[in-house]
PDB file of C-alpha atoms in Angstrom:
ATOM      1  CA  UNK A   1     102.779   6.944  98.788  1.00  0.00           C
ATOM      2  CA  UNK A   2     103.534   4.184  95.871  1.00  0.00           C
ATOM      3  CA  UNK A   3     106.978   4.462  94.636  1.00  0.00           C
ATOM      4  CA  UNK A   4     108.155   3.101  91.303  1.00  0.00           C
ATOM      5  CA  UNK A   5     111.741   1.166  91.110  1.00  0.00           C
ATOM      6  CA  UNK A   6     113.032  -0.603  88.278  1.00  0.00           C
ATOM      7  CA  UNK A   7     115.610  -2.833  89.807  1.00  0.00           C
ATOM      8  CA  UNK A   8     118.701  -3.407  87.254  1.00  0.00           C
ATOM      9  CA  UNK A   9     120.299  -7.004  87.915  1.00  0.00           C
ATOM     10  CA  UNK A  10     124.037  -7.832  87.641  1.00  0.00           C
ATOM     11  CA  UNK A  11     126.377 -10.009  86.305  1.00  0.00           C
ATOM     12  CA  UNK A  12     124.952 -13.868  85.824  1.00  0.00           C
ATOM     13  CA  UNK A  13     121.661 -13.026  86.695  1.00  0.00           C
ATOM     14  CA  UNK A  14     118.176 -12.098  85.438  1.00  0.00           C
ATOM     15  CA  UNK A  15     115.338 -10.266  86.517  1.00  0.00           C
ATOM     16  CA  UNK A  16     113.982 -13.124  87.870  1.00  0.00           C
ATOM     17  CA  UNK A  17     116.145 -13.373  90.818  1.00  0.00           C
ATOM     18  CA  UNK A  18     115.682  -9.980  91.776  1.00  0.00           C
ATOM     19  CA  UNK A  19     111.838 -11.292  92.324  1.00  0.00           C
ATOM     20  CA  UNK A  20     112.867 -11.887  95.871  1.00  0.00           C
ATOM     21  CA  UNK A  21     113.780  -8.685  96.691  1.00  0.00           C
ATOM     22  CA  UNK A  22     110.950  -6.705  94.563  1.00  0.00           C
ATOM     23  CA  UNK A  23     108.220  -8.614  96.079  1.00  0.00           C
ATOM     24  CA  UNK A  24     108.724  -7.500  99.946  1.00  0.00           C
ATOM     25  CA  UNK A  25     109.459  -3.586  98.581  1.00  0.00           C
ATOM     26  CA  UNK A  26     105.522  -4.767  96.630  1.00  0.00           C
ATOM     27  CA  UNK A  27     104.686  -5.345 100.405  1.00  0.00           C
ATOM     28  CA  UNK A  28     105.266  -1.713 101.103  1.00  0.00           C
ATOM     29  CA  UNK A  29     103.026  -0.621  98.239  1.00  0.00           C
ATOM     30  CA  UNK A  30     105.647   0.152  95.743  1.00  0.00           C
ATOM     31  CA  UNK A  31     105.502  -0.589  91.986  1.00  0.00           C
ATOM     32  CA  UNK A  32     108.610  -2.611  91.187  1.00  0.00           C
ATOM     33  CA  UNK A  33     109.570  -3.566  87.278  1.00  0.00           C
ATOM     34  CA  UNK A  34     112.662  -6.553  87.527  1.00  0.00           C
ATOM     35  CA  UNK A  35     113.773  -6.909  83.596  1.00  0.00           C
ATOM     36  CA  UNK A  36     116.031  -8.792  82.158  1.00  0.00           C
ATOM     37  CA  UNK A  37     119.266  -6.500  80.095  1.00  0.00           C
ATOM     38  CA  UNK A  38     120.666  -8.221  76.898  1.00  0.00           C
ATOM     39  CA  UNK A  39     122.915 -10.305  77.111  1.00  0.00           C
ATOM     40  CA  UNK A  40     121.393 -12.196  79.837  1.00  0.00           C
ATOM     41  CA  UNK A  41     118.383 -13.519  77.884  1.00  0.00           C
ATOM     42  CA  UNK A  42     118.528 -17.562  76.846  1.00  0.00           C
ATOM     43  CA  UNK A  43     118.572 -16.265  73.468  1.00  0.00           C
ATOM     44  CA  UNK A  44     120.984 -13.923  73.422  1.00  0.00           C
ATOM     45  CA  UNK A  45     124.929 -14.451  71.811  1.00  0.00           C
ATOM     46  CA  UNK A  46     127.361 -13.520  74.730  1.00  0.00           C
ATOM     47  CA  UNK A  47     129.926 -13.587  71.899  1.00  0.00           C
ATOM     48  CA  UNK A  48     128.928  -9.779  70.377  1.00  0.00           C
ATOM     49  CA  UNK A  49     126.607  -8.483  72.788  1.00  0.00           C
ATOM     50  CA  UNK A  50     128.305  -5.286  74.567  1.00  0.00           C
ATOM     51  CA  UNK A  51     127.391  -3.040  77.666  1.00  0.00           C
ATOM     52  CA  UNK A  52     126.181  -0.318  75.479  1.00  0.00           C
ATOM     53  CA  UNK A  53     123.119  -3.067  74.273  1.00  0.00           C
ATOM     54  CA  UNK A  54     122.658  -4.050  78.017  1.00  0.00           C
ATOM     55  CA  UNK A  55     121.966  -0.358  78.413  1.00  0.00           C
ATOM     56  CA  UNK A  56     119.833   0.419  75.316  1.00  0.00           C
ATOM     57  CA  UNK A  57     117.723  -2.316  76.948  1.00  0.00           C
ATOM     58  CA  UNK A  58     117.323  -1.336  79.993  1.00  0.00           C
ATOM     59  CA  UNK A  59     116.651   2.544  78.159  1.00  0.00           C
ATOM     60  CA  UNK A  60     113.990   0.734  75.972  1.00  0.00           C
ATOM     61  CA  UNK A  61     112.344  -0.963  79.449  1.00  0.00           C
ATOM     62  CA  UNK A  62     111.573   2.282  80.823  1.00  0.00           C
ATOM     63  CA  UNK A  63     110.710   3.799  77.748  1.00  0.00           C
ATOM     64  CA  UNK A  64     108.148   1.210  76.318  1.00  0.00           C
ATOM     65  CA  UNK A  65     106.392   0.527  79.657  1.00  0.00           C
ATOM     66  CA  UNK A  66     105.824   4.836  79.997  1.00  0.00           C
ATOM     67  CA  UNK A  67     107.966   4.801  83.204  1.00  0.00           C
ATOM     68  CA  UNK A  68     108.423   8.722  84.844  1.00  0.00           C
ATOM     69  CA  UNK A  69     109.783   9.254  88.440  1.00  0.00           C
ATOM     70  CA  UNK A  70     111.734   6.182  88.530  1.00  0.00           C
ATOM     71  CA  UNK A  71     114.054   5.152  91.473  1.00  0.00           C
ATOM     72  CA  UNK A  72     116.321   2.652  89.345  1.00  0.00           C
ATOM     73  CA  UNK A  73     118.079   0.529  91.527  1.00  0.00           C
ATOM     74  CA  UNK A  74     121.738  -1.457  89.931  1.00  0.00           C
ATOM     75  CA  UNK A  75     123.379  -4.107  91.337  1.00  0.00           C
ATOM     76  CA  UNK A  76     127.246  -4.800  91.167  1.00  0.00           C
ATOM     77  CA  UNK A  77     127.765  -4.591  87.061  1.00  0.00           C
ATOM     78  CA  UNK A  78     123.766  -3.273  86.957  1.00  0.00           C
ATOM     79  CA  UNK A  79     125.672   0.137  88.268  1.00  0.00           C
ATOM     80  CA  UNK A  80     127.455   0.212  84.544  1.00  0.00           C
ATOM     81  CA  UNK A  81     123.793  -0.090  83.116  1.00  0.00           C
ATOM     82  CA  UNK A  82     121.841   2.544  85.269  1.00  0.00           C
ATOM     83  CA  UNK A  83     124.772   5.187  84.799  1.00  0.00           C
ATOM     84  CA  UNK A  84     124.171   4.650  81.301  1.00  0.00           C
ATOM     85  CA  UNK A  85     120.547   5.064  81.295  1.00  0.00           C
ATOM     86  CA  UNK A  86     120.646   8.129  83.587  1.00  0.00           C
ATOM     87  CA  UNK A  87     123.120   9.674  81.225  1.00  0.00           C
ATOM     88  CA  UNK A  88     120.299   8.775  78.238  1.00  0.00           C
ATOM     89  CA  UNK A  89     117.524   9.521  80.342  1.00  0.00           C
ATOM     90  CA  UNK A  90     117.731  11.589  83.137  1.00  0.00           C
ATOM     91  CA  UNK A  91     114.278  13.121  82.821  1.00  0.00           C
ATOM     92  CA  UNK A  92     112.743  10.010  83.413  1.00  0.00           C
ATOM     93  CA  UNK A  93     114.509   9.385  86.741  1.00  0.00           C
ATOM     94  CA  UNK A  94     114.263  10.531  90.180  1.00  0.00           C
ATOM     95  CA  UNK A  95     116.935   8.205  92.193  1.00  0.00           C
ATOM     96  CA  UNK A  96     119.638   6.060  91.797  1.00  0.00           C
ATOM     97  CA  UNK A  97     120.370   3.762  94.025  1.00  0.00           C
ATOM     98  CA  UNK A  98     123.909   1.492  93.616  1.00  0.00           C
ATOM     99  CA  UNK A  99     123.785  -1.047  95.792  1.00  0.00           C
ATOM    100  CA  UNK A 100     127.305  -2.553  96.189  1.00  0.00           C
ATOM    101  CA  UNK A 101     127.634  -1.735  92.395  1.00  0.00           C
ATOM    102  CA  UNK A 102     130.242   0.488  90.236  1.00  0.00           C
ATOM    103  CA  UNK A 103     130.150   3.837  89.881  1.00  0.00           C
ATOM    104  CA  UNK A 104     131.976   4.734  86.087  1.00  0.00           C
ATOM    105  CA  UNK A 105     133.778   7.727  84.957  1.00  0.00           C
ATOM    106  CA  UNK A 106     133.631   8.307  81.514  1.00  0.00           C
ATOM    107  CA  UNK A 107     135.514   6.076  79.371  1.00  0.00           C
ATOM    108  CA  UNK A 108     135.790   3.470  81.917  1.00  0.00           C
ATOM    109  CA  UNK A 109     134.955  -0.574  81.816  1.00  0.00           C
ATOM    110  CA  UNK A 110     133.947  -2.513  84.551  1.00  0.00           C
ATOM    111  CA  UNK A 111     137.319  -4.237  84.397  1.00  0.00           C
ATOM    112  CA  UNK A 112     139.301  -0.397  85.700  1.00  0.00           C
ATOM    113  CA  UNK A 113     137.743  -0.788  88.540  1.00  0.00           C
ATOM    114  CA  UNK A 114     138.198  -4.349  89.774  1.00  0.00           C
ATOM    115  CA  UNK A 115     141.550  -6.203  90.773  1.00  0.00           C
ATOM    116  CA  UNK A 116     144.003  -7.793  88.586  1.00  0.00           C
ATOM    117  CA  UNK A 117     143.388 -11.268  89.348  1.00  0.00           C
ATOM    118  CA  UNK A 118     139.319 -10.657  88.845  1.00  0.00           C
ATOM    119  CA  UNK A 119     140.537  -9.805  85.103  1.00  0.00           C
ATOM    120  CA  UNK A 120     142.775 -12.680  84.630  1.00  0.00           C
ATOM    121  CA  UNK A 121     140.373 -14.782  85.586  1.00  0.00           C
ATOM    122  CA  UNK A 122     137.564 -13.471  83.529  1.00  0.00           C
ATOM    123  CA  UNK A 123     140.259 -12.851  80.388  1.00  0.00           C
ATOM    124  CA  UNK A 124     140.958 -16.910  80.636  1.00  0.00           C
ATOM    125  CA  UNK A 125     137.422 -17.869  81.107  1.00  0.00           C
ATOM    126  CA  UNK A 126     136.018 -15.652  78.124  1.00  0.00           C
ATOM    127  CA  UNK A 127     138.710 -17.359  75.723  1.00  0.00           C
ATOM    128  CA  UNK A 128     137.848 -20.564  76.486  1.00  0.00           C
ATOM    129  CA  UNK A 129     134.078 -20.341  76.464  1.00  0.00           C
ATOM    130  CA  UNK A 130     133.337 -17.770  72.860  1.00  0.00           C
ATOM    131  CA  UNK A 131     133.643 -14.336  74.946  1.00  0.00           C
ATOM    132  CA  UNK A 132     131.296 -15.925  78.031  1.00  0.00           C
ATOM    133  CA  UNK A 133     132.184 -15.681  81.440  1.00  0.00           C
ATOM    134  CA  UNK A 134     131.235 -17.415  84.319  1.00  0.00           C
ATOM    135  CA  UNK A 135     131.783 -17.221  87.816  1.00  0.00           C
ATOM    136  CA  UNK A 136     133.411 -20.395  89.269  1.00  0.00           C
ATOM    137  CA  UNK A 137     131.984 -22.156  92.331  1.00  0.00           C
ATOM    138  CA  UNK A 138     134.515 -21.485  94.867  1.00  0.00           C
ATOM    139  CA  UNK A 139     134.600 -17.830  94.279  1.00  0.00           C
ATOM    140  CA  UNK A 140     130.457 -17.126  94.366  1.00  0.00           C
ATOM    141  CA  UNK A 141     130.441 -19.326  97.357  1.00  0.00           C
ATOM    142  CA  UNK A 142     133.965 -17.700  99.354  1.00  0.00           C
ATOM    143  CA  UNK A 143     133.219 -13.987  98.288  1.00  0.00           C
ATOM    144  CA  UNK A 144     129.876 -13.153  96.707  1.00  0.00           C
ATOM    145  CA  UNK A 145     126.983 -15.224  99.122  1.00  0.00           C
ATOM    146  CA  UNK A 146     129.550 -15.636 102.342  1.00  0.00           C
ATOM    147  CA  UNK A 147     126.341 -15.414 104.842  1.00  0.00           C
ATOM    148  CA  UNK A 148     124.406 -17.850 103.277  1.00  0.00           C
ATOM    149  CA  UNK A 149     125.127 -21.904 103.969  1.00  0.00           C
ATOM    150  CA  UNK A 150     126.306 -24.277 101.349  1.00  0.00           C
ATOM    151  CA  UNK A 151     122.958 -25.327 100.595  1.00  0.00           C
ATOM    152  CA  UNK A 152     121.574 -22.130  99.477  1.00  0.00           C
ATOM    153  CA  UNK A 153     125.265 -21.487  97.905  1.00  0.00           C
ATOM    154  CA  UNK A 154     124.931 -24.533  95.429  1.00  0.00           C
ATOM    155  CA  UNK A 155     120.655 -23.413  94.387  1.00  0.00           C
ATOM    156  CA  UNK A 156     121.893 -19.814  94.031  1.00  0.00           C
ATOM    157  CA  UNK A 157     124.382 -20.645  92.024  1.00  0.00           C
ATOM    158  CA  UNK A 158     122.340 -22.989  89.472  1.00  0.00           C
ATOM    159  CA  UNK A 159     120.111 -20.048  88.684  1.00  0.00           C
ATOM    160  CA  UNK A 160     122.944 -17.761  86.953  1.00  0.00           C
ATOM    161  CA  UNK A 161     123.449 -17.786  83.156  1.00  0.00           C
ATOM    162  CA  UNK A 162     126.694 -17.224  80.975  1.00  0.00           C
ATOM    163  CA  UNK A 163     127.447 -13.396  81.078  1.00  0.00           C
ATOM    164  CA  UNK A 164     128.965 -11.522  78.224  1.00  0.00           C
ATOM    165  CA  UNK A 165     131.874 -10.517  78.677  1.00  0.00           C
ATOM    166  CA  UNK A 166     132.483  -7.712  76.182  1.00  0.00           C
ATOM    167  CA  UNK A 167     129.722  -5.887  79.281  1.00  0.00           C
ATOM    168  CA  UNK A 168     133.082  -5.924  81.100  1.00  0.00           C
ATOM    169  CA  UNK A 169     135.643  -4.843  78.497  1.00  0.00           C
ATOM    170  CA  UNK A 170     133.614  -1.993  76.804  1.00  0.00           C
ATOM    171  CA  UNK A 171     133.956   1.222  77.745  1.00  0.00           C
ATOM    172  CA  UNK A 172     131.008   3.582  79.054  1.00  0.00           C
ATOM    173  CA  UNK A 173     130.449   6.738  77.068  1.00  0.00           C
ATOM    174  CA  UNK A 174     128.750   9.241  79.988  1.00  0.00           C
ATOM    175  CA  UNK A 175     128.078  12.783  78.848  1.00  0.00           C
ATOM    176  CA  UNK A 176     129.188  14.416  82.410  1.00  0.00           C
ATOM    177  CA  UNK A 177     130.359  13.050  85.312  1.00  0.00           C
ATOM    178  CA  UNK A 178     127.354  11.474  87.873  1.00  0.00           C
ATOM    179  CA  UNK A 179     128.168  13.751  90.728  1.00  0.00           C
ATOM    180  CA  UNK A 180     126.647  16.545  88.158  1.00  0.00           C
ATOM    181  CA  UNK A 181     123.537  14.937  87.345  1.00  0.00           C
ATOM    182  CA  UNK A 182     120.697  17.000  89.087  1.00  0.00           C
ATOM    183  CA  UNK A 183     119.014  13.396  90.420  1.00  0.00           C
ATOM    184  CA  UNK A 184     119.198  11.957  93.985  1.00  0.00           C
ATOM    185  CA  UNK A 185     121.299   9.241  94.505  1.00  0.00           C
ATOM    186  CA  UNK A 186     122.063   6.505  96.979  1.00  0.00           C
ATOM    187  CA  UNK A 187     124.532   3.925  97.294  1.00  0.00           C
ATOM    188  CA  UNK A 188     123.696   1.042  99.261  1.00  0.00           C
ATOM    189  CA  UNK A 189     126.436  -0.858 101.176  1.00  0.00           C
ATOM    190  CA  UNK A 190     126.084  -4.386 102.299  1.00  0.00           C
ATOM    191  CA  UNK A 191     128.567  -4.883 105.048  1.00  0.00           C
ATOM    192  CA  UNK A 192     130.184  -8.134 104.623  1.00  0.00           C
ATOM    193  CA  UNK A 193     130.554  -7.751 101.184  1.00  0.00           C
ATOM    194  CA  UNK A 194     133.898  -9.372  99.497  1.00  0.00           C
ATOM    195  CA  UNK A 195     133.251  -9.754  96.144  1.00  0.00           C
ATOM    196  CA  UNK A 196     135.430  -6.934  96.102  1.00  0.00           C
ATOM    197  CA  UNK A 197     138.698  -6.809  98.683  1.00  0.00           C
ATOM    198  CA  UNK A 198     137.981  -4.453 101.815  1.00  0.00           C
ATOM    199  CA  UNK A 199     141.488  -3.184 100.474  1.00  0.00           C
ATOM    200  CA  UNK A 200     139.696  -2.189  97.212  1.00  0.00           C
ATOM    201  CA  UNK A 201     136.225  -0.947  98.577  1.00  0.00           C
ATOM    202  CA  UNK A 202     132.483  -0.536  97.040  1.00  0.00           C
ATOM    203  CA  UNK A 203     132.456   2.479  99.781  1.00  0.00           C
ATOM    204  CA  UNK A 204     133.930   5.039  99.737  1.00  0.00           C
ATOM    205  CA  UNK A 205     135.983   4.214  96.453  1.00  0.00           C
ATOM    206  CA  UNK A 206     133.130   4.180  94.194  1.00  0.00           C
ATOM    207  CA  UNK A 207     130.139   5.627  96.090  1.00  0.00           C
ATOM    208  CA  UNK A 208     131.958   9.024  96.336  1.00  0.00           C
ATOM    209  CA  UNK A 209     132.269   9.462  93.026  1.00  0.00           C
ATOM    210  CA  UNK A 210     128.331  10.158  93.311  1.00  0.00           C
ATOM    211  CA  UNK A 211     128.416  13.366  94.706  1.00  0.00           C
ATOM    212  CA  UNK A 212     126.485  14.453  96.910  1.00  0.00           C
ATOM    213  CA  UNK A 213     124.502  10.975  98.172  1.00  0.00           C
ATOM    214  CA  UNK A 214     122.894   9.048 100.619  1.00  0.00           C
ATOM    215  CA  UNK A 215     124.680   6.284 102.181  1.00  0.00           C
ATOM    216  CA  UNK A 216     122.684   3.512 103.283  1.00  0.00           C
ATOM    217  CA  UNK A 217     123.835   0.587 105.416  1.00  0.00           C
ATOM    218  CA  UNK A 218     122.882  -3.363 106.013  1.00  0.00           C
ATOM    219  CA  UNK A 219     124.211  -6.617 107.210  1.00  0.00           C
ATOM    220  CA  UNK A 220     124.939  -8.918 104.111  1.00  0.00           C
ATOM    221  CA  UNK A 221     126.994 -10.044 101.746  1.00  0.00           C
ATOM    222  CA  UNK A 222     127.282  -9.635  97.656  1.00  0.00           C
ATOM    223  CA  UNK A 223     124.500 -11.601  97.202  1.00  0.00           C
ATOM    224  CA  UNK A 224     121.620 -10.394 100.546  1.00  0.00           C
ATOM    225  CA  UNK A 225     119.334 -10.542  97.457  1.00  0.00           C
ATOM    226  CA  UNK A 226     119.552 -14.317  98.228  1.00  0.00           C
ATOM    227  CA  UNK A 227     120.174 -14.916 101.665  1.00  0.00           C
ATOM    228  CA  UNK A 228     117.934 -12.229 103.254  1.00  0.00           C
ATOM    229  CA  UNK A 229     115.730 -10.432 100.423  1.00  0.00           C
ATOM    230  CA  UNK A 230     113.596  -9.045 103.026  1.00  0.00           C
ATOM    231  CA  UNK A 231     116.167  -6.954 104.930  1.00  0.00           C
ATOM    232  CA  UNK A 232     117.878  -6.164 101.396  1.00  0.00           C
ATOM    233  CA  UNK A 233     114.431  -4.373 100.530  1.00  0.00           C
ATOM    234  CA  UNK A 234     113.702  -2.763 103.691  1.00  0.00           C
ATOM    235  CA  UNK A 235     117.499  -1.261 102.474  1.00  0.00           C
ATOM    236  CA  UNK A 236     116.520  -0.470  99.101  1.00  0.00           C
ATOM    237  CA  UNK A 237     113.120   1.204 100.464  1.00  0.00           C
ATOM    238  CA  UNK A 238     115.022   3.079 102.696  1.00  0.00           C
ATOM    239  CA  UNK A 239     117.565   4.216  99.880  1.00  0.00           C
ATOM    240  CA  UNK A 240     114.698   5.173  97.968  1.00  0.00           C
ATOM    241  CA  UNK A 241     112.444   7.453  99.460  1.00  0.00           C
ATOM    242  CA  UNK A 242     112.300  10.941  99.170  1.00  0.00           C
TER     243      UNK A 242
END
């Protein structure tokens, strides 16, 4: 049976390198959509654009392209985005699936739920560079694509953009908490994920605020989308089904 997912990128990225990933869950027979939220679009001005646009995007996406029965899939910051969207559009959806991303109450930005140094360092980079952030070198390569070599650590890391950072500082407005929406979710752990400390966990300090869910397991770090797509969609597949 053909599935449909509309995977929801993070931080830095586009839909384009979600491609990856979307074309071996294609393999399976699966209908995958990969767009791009604003704010990450060349075009866009990181300096006003806010979570609340990235989500009205992502809203419009599934709206404009007739989308029902969805299994919408957000990485790291793309779990802001598709607890948004499931909040706006629940009918439309029939999983989410978080994989390594955050899981908002309502009222919280994506800075509550990530350590004090992360907002430091995002707080100096954003004054310095007209409300953009970007992640330095050292840390994507150290804590986000740790199982990848350096080679594939430096071409990763040429493909991200500028991210807005307002995305991080805005608070999410949620009608009721997820663990009450009546839609199946999954949160999707990748096992030697730092980007977070192990002392301030994706699972079980976020997942569980889900609800009832489906945990799903794999080797990999932040960034699996890079350094092993294939077992990252086998993952998302298996997140996914009924």
């Amino acid at each position: 049976m053909s599935d449909t997912y509309v995977i929801i990128h993070g931080a830095w990225h586009t839909g384009a390198e979600m491609e990856a990933v979307a074309d071996y869950v294609r393999e399976s027979g699966h209908v995958v959509h990969c767009p791009t939220l604003a704010g990450n679009r060349p075009e866009d001005d990181r300096s006003r654009m806010g979570l609340e646009d990235a989500i009205q995007s992502a809203v419009r996406y599934i709206e404009n392209e007739d989308l029902r029965q969805v299994r919408l899939v957000g990485h790291s910051y793309g779990g802001m985005v598709i607890s948004g969207v499931a909040d706006r559009i629940a009918e439309r959806l029939e999983r989410l699936v978080y994989v390594n991303a955050f899981v908002p109450q309502d009222g919280q930005c994506l800075n509550d739920l990530v350590p004090p140094h992360y907002v430091e360092l995002f707080d100096s980079i954003a004054a310095a560079n007209n409300n953009a952030v970007m992640l330095p070198f050292p840390v994507w390569r150290e804590a986000f694509i740790n199982d990848a070599d350096l080679a594939l650590a430096k071409s990763s890391y040429a493909k991200l953009n500028p991210h807005p950072y307002r995305t991080f500082t805005d608070p999410i407005s949620l009608k009721q908490p997820l663990a009450q929406l009546d839609i199946g979710k999954s949160y999707l752990n990748c096992q030697q994920d730092i980007a977070l400390p192990h002392g301030l966990p994706w699972h079980p300090r976020l997942s569980e605020r889900l609800g009832l869910f489906r945990l799903i397991e794999c080797p990999g770090s932040h960034e699996t989308w890079f350094s092993n797509p294939a077992r990252l969609a086998q993952a998302i597949i298996e997140a996914g089904r009924d």
